[in-house]
Amino acid sequence: MRKKKRGGFLNEIIEKQDLSENIVKLVISSPTVAKKRKAGQFVVLMVDERGERIPLTIVDSDPEKGTITLILQVAGKTTALLAALKPGDRIEHLLGPLGNPTEIENFGQVVCVGGGVGVGVAYPIVKALKNAGNRVVTIIGARTKAMLILEEELRQVSDKLIVATDDGSYGVHGFVSAVLQDLIDRGERIDRVYAIGPVPMMRVICNVTKPKAVPTIVSLNAIMVDATGMCGACRVSVGGKTRFTCVDGPEFDGHDVDFDLLTKRLRMYDDQEKRSLEKYRCECHGN
Amino acid sequence: METKTERVKIPRQHMTEQDPKVRITNFDEVPLGYSAEEAVLEAKRCIQCKKPGCIAGCPVEVDIPGFIKMIAEGDFIGAAKKLKETNSLPAVCGRVCPQEDQCEKVCVLGRKGEPVAIGRLERFAADFERQAGQIFVPEVAPPNGRRIAVVGAGPAGLTIAGDLIKLGYGVTIFEALHKAGGVLVYGIPEFRLPKRIVEAEVDYLRKLGVRIETDAIIGRYKTVDELLEEGYDAVFLGVGAGAPVFMNIPGENLSGIYSANEYLTRSNLMKAYRFPEYDTPIARGRNVAVIGGGNVAMDSVRTALRLGADNAYIIYRRTEVEMPARKEEVHHAQEEGVQFMLLTNPVEYIGDEKGWVRQMRVQKMSLGEPDASGRRSPVPIEGSEYLIDVDTVVVAVGTMANPIIPSTTPGLEMNRRGYIVAREDGGTSRKGIYAGGDIVTGSATVILAMGAGKASARAIHEYLSGGK
Ligand SMILES: Cc1cc2nc3c(=O)[nH]c(=O)nc-3n(C[C@H](O)[C@H](O)[C@H](O)COP(=O)(O)OP(=O)(O)OC[C@H]3O[C@@H](n4cnc5c(N)ncnc54)[C@H](O)[C@@H]3O)c2cc1C
Ligand SMILES: Cc1cc2nc3c(=O)[nH]c(=O)nc-3n(C[C@H](O)[C@H](O)[C@H](O)COP(=O)(O)OP(=O)(O)OC[C@H]3O[C@@H](n4cnc5c(N)ncnc54)[C@H](O)[C@@H]3O)c2cc1C
Ligand code: SF4
Ligand code: FES
């Protein structure tokens, strides 16, 4: 039996909120993780005993209440299972905090670029950079207005927030990379860039910052199993060297990352993942 | 009882096994164990030496003639109890210990014929006890108010937890994974060590009062120093040598190439062989190459067969003689149709446009002079390279220390290779911190890890009872 802790049972869903069509926010009781975690770290969870272990970034935490906040996009079976949970439900296993915390210093002026669900991953980093005295310009983007998340929250912790949508339904019409390119072209001083989002977005951002050699940190989302450095599922190539995302990362110097390899490794289980999700959807509709 | 001459005429009892053709279609255990009659007959072969070599051959010095005598007399529960005086996991050891290099190697009967099947008898007694539901729960000393934190729930951690709880200590095990057992649950496959056996051992510890906190990675969740600050009187580190080693050859990060740890973890711990009933996927390759010649390689290649491979290869750079795997496992692999490519080493992997491995370039080797380990070292033969079609590769060439604990525990002395430096009794450079098992010795055996757990239990008890 798990102990009743302040704020709920261990791994209990305390609060759930749909942020957009397929992006969900979960507040989960996890007192030790809430106390220990730092910006940039993540957890690995298993919804039930038959589940897959998947990594999710710790977006925020409340050490007083002993809760952590996760924001996830429905991508396949496990995230669909998570999105179907209700307050009071419990997640079978949750391990963390994992990964190295973001290196936080006063760098001067930093630009944080978040795309899609990566906006959630960017939030704790923006907050920590701001608290460390940086001037933070945040650029967030989504395909369309309805898919945009955390706009207000980020506005509060950024010195400047620029929103872009691919379809022009809100904010600047275009990609976040174009917004960054624009800042660079205008000669804005940028000491560091953080790029967090889908792999193609991070790759493009790195291409934008490379000519002026603006240090660019990316947060990689390699497939993981244990996330303790035991299996090597999460290996990526950085500067020609093999690194394990879970223990050496998840943040790396974006200019050194082999995005091509990452993209291919992320597709390793495409067929099986599709099968798994279809099976789950059938079973759901079945009863 | 039969006379001694009659007894030595009894042949070594064969243990029934699943037919190779059948067993490669399932993950059930391969050897089926002795019947009571077979066990008694086998036990009678033991001539009860006055100076038994076998005991000295056992790393934890089990009273081998003692427990065997009880089996011969039909007292199977007594035999199990006797085993447990020195070995807390006999059902595990009976299955996975390399007896042919330990107790059975020095059994006097082995000089002329075949040694007593000590491992099989050990397994029999432990299984009998478990199946009879008569698990003997020893007396636990009254709580002495001291608390011990054990980090890692592998054989070393489980053993020390069992020993210390009996002495009255409050024991909490912190395990990073979601299940206790270490390599016994994530590495060694079901067909060699059924997981319910490990679960029974873990349940037994819980019954004794050991607290097991899973999903707790020390170094991140809490540091070792925080455990000491929380009031644990001593900490034992039994975190294993869990980090995989790759060969750093071109193409090694292609999709379809796994470390043995990942391949086995997906299959065993996550039950990917039962996908989609379980959610974790695994590549079901048709042409699977496993690099290496140890137990880990044999477990991987036999898993590949069971996942439906048409061709399962062992690629090993030396010959069968130098293979570190247990003879029995090499034999099982051969029976099951594994193809051994010896004196062969991979030099490069070639992938398709999706980044999936399709071929590997290998090189023939010859054996040169013996190296430091006494094994003859392989030397590449110029111009001998050729290609093999593969769609899944498992790299099983060894493991190394995981840096999480070392890098978060100031003052803990490590050797050059990142393993914790510990004395015989497990004491480290830090007072109150003990270590044992693979994290001290490098990848070794279950029984040695258990022995280390025992030694540290004694040392911690001495340290905390004011002995020194
Ligand atoms: C360090 C890290 C932090 C992350 N943080 C977030 C986050 O805050 N919010 C969020 O929505 N997503 C995050 N992700 C991605 C998230 O883990 C995947 O979307 C999730 O695993 C998909 O699982 P699924 O079963 O729902 O989908 P599946 O159908 O299994 O897979 C969909 C896609 O997700 C990826 N994926 C599959 N299995 C895994 C796995 N075990 N580990 C990692 N990726 C996998 C694959 O590229 C796959 O194509 C993070 C990933 C990493 C590595
Ligand atoms: C596939 C395979 C087959 C094998 N076959 C045999 C065999 O047939 N016979 C034999 O005798 N030996 C065999 N071995 C070797 C044997 O399993 C090991 O020597 C033995 O398990 C070592 O025990 P240990 O307790 O030191 O560590 P492990 O069994 O490795 O357990 C360590 C535990 O610590 C946990 N851990 C690690 N870091 C942390 C942390 N920071 N916080 C919390 N927990 C942590 C790990 O998750 C793990 O559960 C095999 C090994 C493998 C991999
Ligand atoms: S050495 Fe062999 S015969 Fe002698 S006591 Fe040990 S098991 Fe029996
Ligand atoms: S996920 Fe297994 S080593 Fe990183």
PDB file of C-alpha atoms in Angstrom, chain B residues 233-318:
ATOM      1  CA  ASP B 233      23.445   4.492   9.896  1.00  0.00           C
ATOM      2  CA  ALA B 234      25.146   2.901   6.914  1.00  0.00           C
ATOM      3  CA  VAL B 235      24.680   2.666   3.161  1.00  0.00           C
ATOM      4  CA  PHE B 236      25.495  -0.334   0.977  1.00  0.00           C
ATOM      5  CA  LEU B 237      26.047   0.281  -2.739  1.00  0.00           C
ATOM      6  CA  GLY B 238      25.176  -2.739  -4.878  1.00  0.00           C
ATOM      7  CA  VAL B 239      24.461  -0.901  -8.087  1.00  0.00           C
ATOM      8  CA  GLY B 240      26.037  -3.360 -10.520  1.00  0.00           C
ATOM      9  CA  ALA B 241      28.061  -2.702 -13.645  1.00  0.00           C
ATOM     10  CA  GLY B 242      25.075  -1.696 -15.668  1.00  0.00           C
ATOM     11  CA  ALA B 243      26.429   0.574 -18.394  1.00  0.00           C
ATOM     12  CA  PRO B 244      26.772  -0.997 -21.856  1.00  0.00           C
ATOM     13  CA  VAL B 245      30.011  -0.959 -23.816  1.00  0.00           C
ATOM     14  CA  PHE B 246      29.947  -0.393 -27.559  1.00  0.00           C
ATOM     15  CA  MET B 247      32.801  -1.071 -29.977  1.00  0.00           C
ATOM     16  CA  ASN B 248      32.859   2.392 -31.572  1.00  0.00           C
ATOM     17  CA  ILE B 249      32.948   1.125 -35.120  1.00  0.00           C
ATOM     18  CA  PRO B 250      31.274   2.881 -38.070  1.00  0.00           C
ATOM     19  CA  GLY B 251      27.519   2.494 -38.287  1.00  0.00           C
ATOM     20  CA  GLU B 252      27.031   1.240 -34.737  1.00  0.00           C
ATOM     21  CA  ASN B 253      24.205   3.720 -34.063  1.00  0.00           C
ATOM     22  CA  LEU B 254      22.055   2.512 -36.953  1.00  0.00           C
ATOM     23  CA  SER B 255      18.514   1.487 -36.103  1.00  0.00           C
ATOM     24  CA  GLY B 256      18.272  -2.218 -35.323  1.00  0.00           C
ATOM     25  CA  ILE B 257      21.562  -2.248 -33.402  1.00  0.00           C
ATOM     26  CA  TYR B 258      21.131  -2.778 -29.678  1.00  0.00           C
ATOM     27  CA  SER B 259      23.307  -3.173 -26.650  1.00  0.00           C
ATOM     28  CA  ALA B 260      22.600  -6.537 -25.028  1.00  0.00           C
ATOM     29  CA  ASN B 261      21.285  -4.625 -22.023  1.00  0.00           C
ATOM     30  CA  GLU B 262      18.682  -2.876 -24.134  1.00  0.00           C
ATOM     31  CA  TYR B 263      17.694  -5.974 -26.085  1.00  0.00           C
ATOM     32  CA  LEU B 264      17.346  -8.095 -22.959  1.00  0.00           C
ATOM     33  CA  THR B 265      15.671  -5.333 -20.927  1.00  0.00           C
ATOM     34  CA  ARG B 266      13.066  -4.823 -23.611  1.00  0.00           C
ATOM     35  CA  SER B 267      12.418  -8.525 -23.799  1.00  0.00           C
ATOM     36  CA  ASN B 268      12.671  -9.569 -20.123  1.00  0.00           C
ATOM     37  CA  LEU B 269      11.827  -6.598 -17.962  1.00  0.00           C
ATOM     38  CA  MET B 270       9.392  -4.913 -20.347  1.00  0.00           C
ATOM     39  CA  LYS B 271       8.073  -8.184 -21.812  1.00  0.00           C
ATOM     40  CA  ALA B 272       8.406  -6.967 -25.392  1.00  0.00           C
ATOM     41  CA  TYR B 273       8.224 -10.594 -26.532  1.00  0.00           C
ATOM     42  CA  ARG B 274       4.540 -10.318 -25.632  1.00  0.00           C
ATOM     43  CA  PHE B 275       3.980  -7.106 -27.643  1.00  0.00           C
ATOM     44  CA  PRO B 276       1.284  -5.818 -28.301  1.00  0.00           C
ATOM     45  CA  GLU B 277      -0.185  -7.323 -25.136  1.00  0.00           C
ATOM     46  CA  TYR B 278       2.624  -5.399 -23.434  1.00  0.00           C
ATOM     47  CA  ASP B 279       3.382  -1.961 -24.852  1.00  0.00           C
ATOM     48  CA  THR B 280       7.161  -2.030 -25.339  1.00  0.00           C
ATOM     49  CA  PRO B 281       8.276  -2.879 -28.888  1.00  0.00           C
ATOM     50  CA  ILE B 282      11.378  -4.783 -29.992  1.00  0.00           C
ATOM     51  CA  ALA B 283      12.832  -5.525 -33.426  1.00  0.00           C
ATOM     52  CA  ARG B 284      11.973  -9.057 -34.500  1.00  0.00           C
ATOM     53  CA  GLY B 285      14.856  -9.563 -36.889  1.00  0.00           C
ATOM     54  CA  ARG B 286      15.163 -12.421 -39.382  1.00  0.00           C
ATOM     55  CA  ASN B 287      18.933 -12.309 -39.499  1.00  0.00           C
ATOM     56  CA  VAL B 288      20.270 -11.477 -36.090  1.00  0.00           C
ATOM     57  CA  ALA B 289      23.950 -11.202 -35.217  1.00  0.00           C
ATOM     58  CA  VAL B 290      25.071 -11.153 -31.614  1.00  0.00           C
ATOM     59  CA  ILE B 291      28.591  -9.952 -30.959  1.00  0.00           C
ATOM     60  CA  GLY B 292      30.366 -11.643 -28.051  1.00  0.00           C
ATOM     61  CA  GLY B 293      30.932 -15.025 -26.419  1.00  0.00           C
ATOM     62  CA  GLY B 294      29.728 -14.694 -22.838  1.00  0.00           C
ATOM     63  CA  ASN B 295      26.509 -15.604 -21.036  1.00  0.00           C
ATOM     64  CA  VAL B 296      25.054 -12.288 -22.071  1.00  0.00           C
ATOM     65  CA  ALA B 297      25.673 -13.089 -25.741  1.00  0.00           C
ATOM     66  CA  MET B 298      24.138 -16.573 -25.381  1.00  0.00           C
ATOM     67  CA  ASP B 299      21.073 -15.130 -23.653  1.00  0.00           C
ATOM     68  CA  SER B 300      20.684 -12.552 -26.429  1.00  0.00           C
ATOM     69  CA  VAL B 301      21.074 -14.964 -29.321  1.00  0.00           C
ATOM     70  CA  ARG B 302      18.651 -17.455 -27.807  1.00  0.00           C
ATOM     71  CA  THR B 303      16.182 -14.616 -27.254  1.00  0.00           C
ATOM     72  CA  ALA B 304      16.539 -13.680 -30.938  1.00  0.00           C
ATOM     73  CA  LEU B 305      15.615 -17.234 -31.958  1.00  0.00           C
ATOM     74  CA  ARG B 306      12.553 -17.124 -29.763  1.00  0.00           C
ATOM     75  CA  LEU B 307      11.562 -13.796 -31.310  1.00  0.00           C
ATOM     76  CA  GLY B 308      11.457 -15.577 -34.654  1.00  0.00           C
ATOM     77  CA  ALA B 309      14.888 -15.155 -36.268  1.00  0.00           C
ATOM     78  CA  ASP B 310      15.604 -17.401 -39.252  1.00  0.00           C
ATOM     79  CA  ASN B 311      19.313 -17.022 -38.724  1.00  0.00           C
ATOM     80  CA  ALA B 312      20.851 -16.260 -35.364  1.00  0.00           C
ATOM     81  CA  TYR B 313      24.609 -15.833 -35.316  1.00  0.00           C
ATOM     82  CA  ILE B 314      27.208 -15.601 -32.598  1.00  0.00           C
ATOM     83  CA  ILE B 315      30.092 -13.498 -33.862  1.00  0.00           C
ATOM     84  CA  TYR B 316      33.080 -14.094 -31.611  1.00  0.00           C
ATOM     85  CA  ARG B 317      36.661 -13.097 -32.189  1.00  0.00           C
ATOM     86  CA  ARG B 318      38.241 -16.063 -30.429  1.00  0.00           C
TER      87      ARG B 318
END
